[in-house]
Amino acid sequence: MTPPFRPAPGPAVRDLASSIRRLPPSCGPVRLVGVDGHAGSGKTTFAEQLAMALGGAPVLRLDDIATHDELFGWTGRLLDQVIEPLAHGRTAHYAPYDWRARRFGTPRPLPPAPVVLVEGVGAGRRALRPHLALLLWMELPRDESWARGRSRDGEEQREFWDGWVPAERRHFADDPSRPFADLLVRQREKGYEVIPGPAGPVGPGRPLTHGDGPPAVC
């Protein structure tokens, strides 16, 4: 089977990757980078682009850590299975959750690479922020993000989304991420724009403002 076409990262993503490489490690030898935002805001696609620009950096998807019963109650599992071993320079092992079978699968290794991306709703929660070298927030309003997510997942996931939306509202009301974001990421018609976030400048070369093209048409 031919792998899906993935466009090469644009200048904004390449510049961001270069900046991340210059940051000091935040979790043992690892520069842990959080990619947070509302469900449907484009976190997965952006994380893939950033990982590519970083030369194939590992991506931990929080969808693999969460479960139907613990949409946001997975902090302890993430800290025990991933953060603690990485902080000690060891390879982490986590069992990805199968959302169709409703059970955990075979454990996967996550090595202490120079950069590891943590992508998903809640990547910037307060329990994880002390371990992050950088927190990115996908800058797309929640209602627009949720509409995109519902359209992407189709009618068969309608019941899931009916439960997800109020759960996400409660999570961000209690434990917001955006106010602590170092950088905001906006999707453009082609590529991305990366601008300083509410947390202000971090590391060398900040503030970073770079876009790949005109803004996306909403």
CSV table of C-alpha atoms in Angstrom, one decimal:
chain,number,residue,atom,x,y,z
A,1,MET,CA,0.0,0.0,0.0
A,2,THR,CA,1.3,3.4,-0.9
A,3,PRO,CA,1.8,5.6,2.2
A,4,PRO,CA,-0.4,8.8,2.4
A,5,PHE,CA,1.2,11.9,0.9
A,6,ARG,CA,2.5,14.3,3.6
A,7,PRO,CA,3.7,17.7,2.5
A,8,ALA,CA,7.1,18.9,3.6
A,9,PRO,CA,7.0,21.2,6.7
A,10,GLY,CA,6.9,24.9,5.8
A,11,PRO,CA,9.2,27.7,7.0
A,12,ALA,CA,7.2,28.3,10.2
A,13,VAL,CA,7.4,24.7,11.3
A,14,ARG,CA,11.0,24.4,10.4
A,15,ASP,CA,11.9,27.5,12.3
A,16,LEU,CA,9.9,26.2,15.3
A,17,ALA,CA,11.8,22.9,15.1
A,18,SER,CA,15.1,24.8,15.1
A,19,SER,CA,14.1,26.7,18.2
A,20,ILE,CA,13.0,23.6,20.0
A,21,ARG,CA,16.4,22.0,19.4
A,22,ARG,CA,18.0,24.9,21.2
A,23,LEU,CA,15.9,24.6,24.3
A,24,PRO,CA,17.3,22.9,27.4
A,25,PRO,CA,16.0,19.5,28.3
A,26,SER,CA,13.0,19.5,30.5
A,27,CYS,CA,12.3,15.8,31.4
A,28,GLY,CA,15.6,14.1,32.1
A,29,PRO,CA,17.5,14.3,28.7
A,30,VAL,CA,14.3,15.0,26.8
A,31,ARG,CA,12.8,18.2,25.5
A,32,LEU,CA,9.1,17.4,26.1
A,33,VAL,CA,6.8,19.6,23.9
A,34,GLY,CA,3.1,19.7,24.5
A,35,VAL,CA,0.7,20.3,21.6
A,36,ASP,CA,-2.7,21.2,23.1
A,37,GLY,CA,-6.0,22.6,21.8
A,38,HIS,CA,-9.7,21.8,21.5
A,39,ALA,CA,-10.7,18.5,20.0
A,40,GLY,CA,-10.8,18.9,16.2
A,41,SER,CA,-8.3,21.9,16.2
A,42,GLY,CA,-5.7,20.1,14.1
A,43,LYS,CA,-3.3,19.0,16.8
A,44,THR,CA,-2.5,15.6,15.2
A,45,THR,CA,-1.7,17.0,11.7
A,46,PHE,CA,0.4,19.7,13.1
A,47,ALA,CA,2.3,17.4,15.4
A,48,GLU,CA,3.1,15.1,12.4
A,49,GLN,CA,4.5,18.1,10.6
A,50,LEU,CA,6.6,19.2,13.6
A,51,ALA,CA,7.8,15.7,14.2
A,52,MET,CA,8.9,15.5,10.5
A,53,ALA,CA,10.8,18.8,10.8
A,54,LEU,CA,12.5,17.4,13.9
A,55,GLY,CA,13.8,14.5,12.0
A,56,GLY,CA,11.3,12.0,13.1
A,57,ALA,CA,10.7,12.9,16.7
A,58,PRO,CA,8.5,10.5,18.6
A,59,VAL,CA,4.9,11.6,19.1
A,60,LEU,CA,2.9,10.4,22.1
A,61,ARG,CA,-0.8,10.8,21.4
A,62,LEU,CA,-3.0,11.3,24.5
A,63,ASP,CA,-5.8,9.4,22.7
A,64,ASP,CA,-3.6,6.3,23.5
A,65,ILE,CA,-3.5,7.2,27.2
A,66,ALA,CA,-7.2,8.2,27.7
A,67,THR,CA,-10.1,5.7,27.9
A,68,HIS,CA,-13.9,5.9,27.6
A,69,ASP,CA,-14.1,5.9,31.4
A,70,GLU,CA,-11.2,8.3,31.8
A,71,LEU,CA,-11.5,10.9,29.2
A,72,PHE,CA,-9.3,13.2,31.3
A,73,GLY,CA,-8.5,11.1,34.4
A,74,TRP,CA,-5.3,9.7,33.0
A,75,THR,CA,-2.7,11.9,34.7
A,76,GLY,CA,-1.4,9.2,37.0
A,77,ARG,CA,-1.0,6.7,34.2
A,78,LEU,CA,0.9,9.1,32.1
A,79,LEU,CA,3.2,10.2,34.9
A,80,ASP,CA,3.9,6.6,35.9
A,81,GLN,CA,4.3,5.0,32.5
A,82,VAL,CA,5.9,7.8,30.5
A,83,ILE,CA,7.1,10.8,32.5
A,84,GLU,CA,8.9,9.0,35.3
A,85,PRO,CA,11.0,6.7,33.1
A,86,LEU,CA,11.9,9.5,30.6
A,87,ALA,CA,12.9,11.8,33.5
A,88,HIS,CA,15.5,9.1,34.5
A,89,GLY,CA,16.7,8.7,30.9
A,90,ARG,CA,15.0,5.3,30.4
A,91,THR,CA,12.8,4.1,27.6
A,92,ALA,CA,9.1,4.4,28.6
A,93,HIS,CA,6.5,1.7,27.8
A,94,TYR,CA,2.8,2.5,27.6
A,95,ALA,CA,-0.1,0.4,26.5
A,96,PRO,CA,-2.2,2.2,23.9
A,97,TYR,CA,-6.0,2.2,24.4
A,98,ASP,CA,-8.1,0.6,21.7
A,99,TRP,CA,-11.2,2.8,21.4
A,100,ARG,CA,-13.1,0.1,19.4
A,101,ALA,CA,-12.3,-2.9,21.6
A,102,ARG,CA,-12.4,-0.8,24.8
A,103,ARG,CA,-9.2,-2.3,26.2
A,104,PHE,CA,-5.5,-1.6,26.4
A,105,GLY,CA,-3.2,-3.1,23.7
A,106,THR,CA,0.4,-4.3,23.6
A,107,PRO,CA,2.8,-2.0,25.3
A,108,ARG,CA,4.8,0.3,23.0
A,109,PRO,CA,8.3,1.7,23.7
A,110,LEU,CA,8.9,5.4,23.9
A,111,PRO,CA,12.7,6.2,24.0
A,112,PRO,CA,14.2,9.2,25.7
A,113,ALA,CA,14.8,11.0,22.3
A,114,PRO,CA,16.2,14.6,22.3
A,115,VAL,CA,12.6,15.8,21.6
A,116,VAL,CA,9.3,14.0,22.3
A,117,LEU,CA,6.0,15.5,21.3
A,118,VAL,CA,2.9,15.0,23.6
A,119,GLU,CA,-0.2,15.7,21.5
A,120,GLY,CA,-3.8,15.8,22.6
A,121,VAL,CA,-6.4,17.7,24.6
A,122,GLY,CA,-4.9,18.2,28.1
A,123,ALA,CA,-1.2,18.1,27.0
A,124,GLY,CA,-0.8,21.4,28.8
A,125,ARG,CA,-2.5,20.5,32.1
A,126,ARG,CA,-1.0,21.6,35.3
A,127,ALA,CA,0.4,18.2,36.3
A,128,LEU,CA,2.4,18.1,33.0
A,129,ARG,CA,3.6,21.7,32.6
A,130,PRO,CA,6.6,21.3,35.0
A,131,HIS,CA,8.0,18.6,32.6
A,132,LEU,CA,7.5,20.6,29.4
A,133,ALA,CA,10.2,22.5,27.6
A,134,LEU,CA,7.5,24.2,25.5
A,135,LEU,CA,3.7,24.3,25.3
A,136,LEU,CA,2.0,25.0,22.0
A,137,TRP,CA,-1.7,25.8,21.7
A,138,MET,CA,-3.7,25.3,18.4
A,139,GLU,CA,-5.5,28.6,18.1
A,140,LEU,CA,-8.9,27.7,16.8
A,141,PRO,CA,-12.2,28.5,18.7
A,142,ARG,CA,-13.7,25.6,20.5
A,143,ASP,CA,-17.1,25.6,18.6
A,144,GLU,CA,-15.3,25.6,15.2
A,145,SER,CA,-12.9,22.9,16.4
A,146,TRP,CA,-15.8,20.7,17.7
A,147,ALA,CA,-17.7,21.2,14.4
A,148,ARG,CA,-14.6,20.1,12.5
A,149,GLY,CA,-14.2,17.1,14.7
A,150,ARG,CA,-17.8,16.0,14.4
A,151,SER,CA,-17.6,16.3,10.6
A,152,ARG,CA,-14.3,14.3,10.5
A,153,ASP,CA,-15.6,11.5,12.7
A,154,GLY,CA,-19.1,11.1,11.1
A,155,GLU,CA,-22.4,10.0,12.4
A,156,GLU,CA,-21.2,6.8,14.1
A,157,GLN,CA,-19.2,8.9,16.6
A,158,ARG,CA,-22.1,11.3,17.4
A,159,GLU,CA,-22.8,9.7,20.8
A,160,PHE,CA,-19.1,10.0,21.7
A,161,TRP,CA,-19.0,13.6,20.8
A,162,ASP,CA,-22.2,14.3,22.8
A,163,GLY,CA,-20.3,13.1,25.8
A,164,TRP,CA,-17.0,14.6,24.9
A,165,VAL,CA,-18.0,18.2,24.5
A,166,PRO,CA,-19.3,18.7,28.1
A,167,ALA,CA,-16.3,16.7,29.4
A,168,GLU,CA,-13.9,19.0,27.6
A,169,ARG,CA,-15.7,22.1,28.8
A,170,ARG,CA,-15.3,20.9,32.4
A,171,HIS,CA,-11.7,20.0,32.0
A,172,PHE,CA,-10.6,23.4,30.6
A,173,ALA,CA,-12.8,25.3,33.1
A,174,ASP,CA,-10.9,23.5,35.9
A,175,ASP,CA,-7.5,23.1,34.3
A,176,PRO,CA,-7.0,25.6,31.4
A,177,SER,CA,-4.0,25.2,29.1
A,178,ARG,CA,-4.1,28.2,26.8
A,179,PRO,CA,-3.1,30.8,29.4
A,180,PHE,CA,0.1,28.9,29.9
A,181,ALA,CA,0.9,28.4,26.2
A,182,ASP,CA,4.4,29.7,25.1
A,183,LEU,CA,3.3,29.8,21.5
A,184,LEU,CA,0.0,29.9,19.5
A,185,VAL,CA,-0.3,27.9,16.3
A,186,ARG,CA,-2.7,29.1,13.6
A,187,GLN,CA,-3.5,27.1,10.5
A,188,ARG,CA,-3.2,29.0,7.2
A,189,GLU,CA,-4.4,28.2,3.7
A,190,LYS,CA,-0.9,26.7,3.3
A,191,GLY,CA,1.0,25.8,6.4
A,192,TYR,CA,1.0,27.5,9.7
A,193,GLU,CA,1.6,30.7,11.6
A,194,VAL,CA,3.4,30.5,14.9
A,195,ILE,CA,3.1,33.6,17.3
A,196,PRO,CA,3.9,34.3,20.9
A,197,GLY,CA,1.4,32.9,23.4
A,198,PRO,CA,0.0,34.2,26.7
A,199,ALA,CA,2.9,32.8,28.7
A,200,GLY,CA,5.3,35.2,26.9
A,201,PRO,CA,8.8,34.7,25.4
A,202,VAL,CA,10.7,31.5,26.2
A,203,GLY,CA,14.2,30.5,25.3
A,204,PRO,CA,16.6,31.9,22.7
A,205,GLY,CA,15.2,33.6,19.6
A,206,ARG,CA,11.9,34.5,21.1
A,207,PRO,CA,9.4,36.0,20.3
A,208,LEU,CA,8.8,33.9,17.2
A,209,THR,CA,6.4,35.2,14.6
A,210,HIS,CA,6.4,33.3,11.3
A,211,GLY,CA,3.7,32.3,8.8
A,212,ASP,CA,3.7,30.2,5.8
A,213,GLY,CA,0.9,31.9,3.9
A,214,PRO,CA,-2.4,33.8,4.0
A,215,PRO,CA,-4.8,32.8,6.8
A,216,ALA,CA,-7.2,30.0,6.3
A,217,VAL,CA,-10.7,31.0,5.1
A,218,CYS,CA,-13.2,30.2,7.9
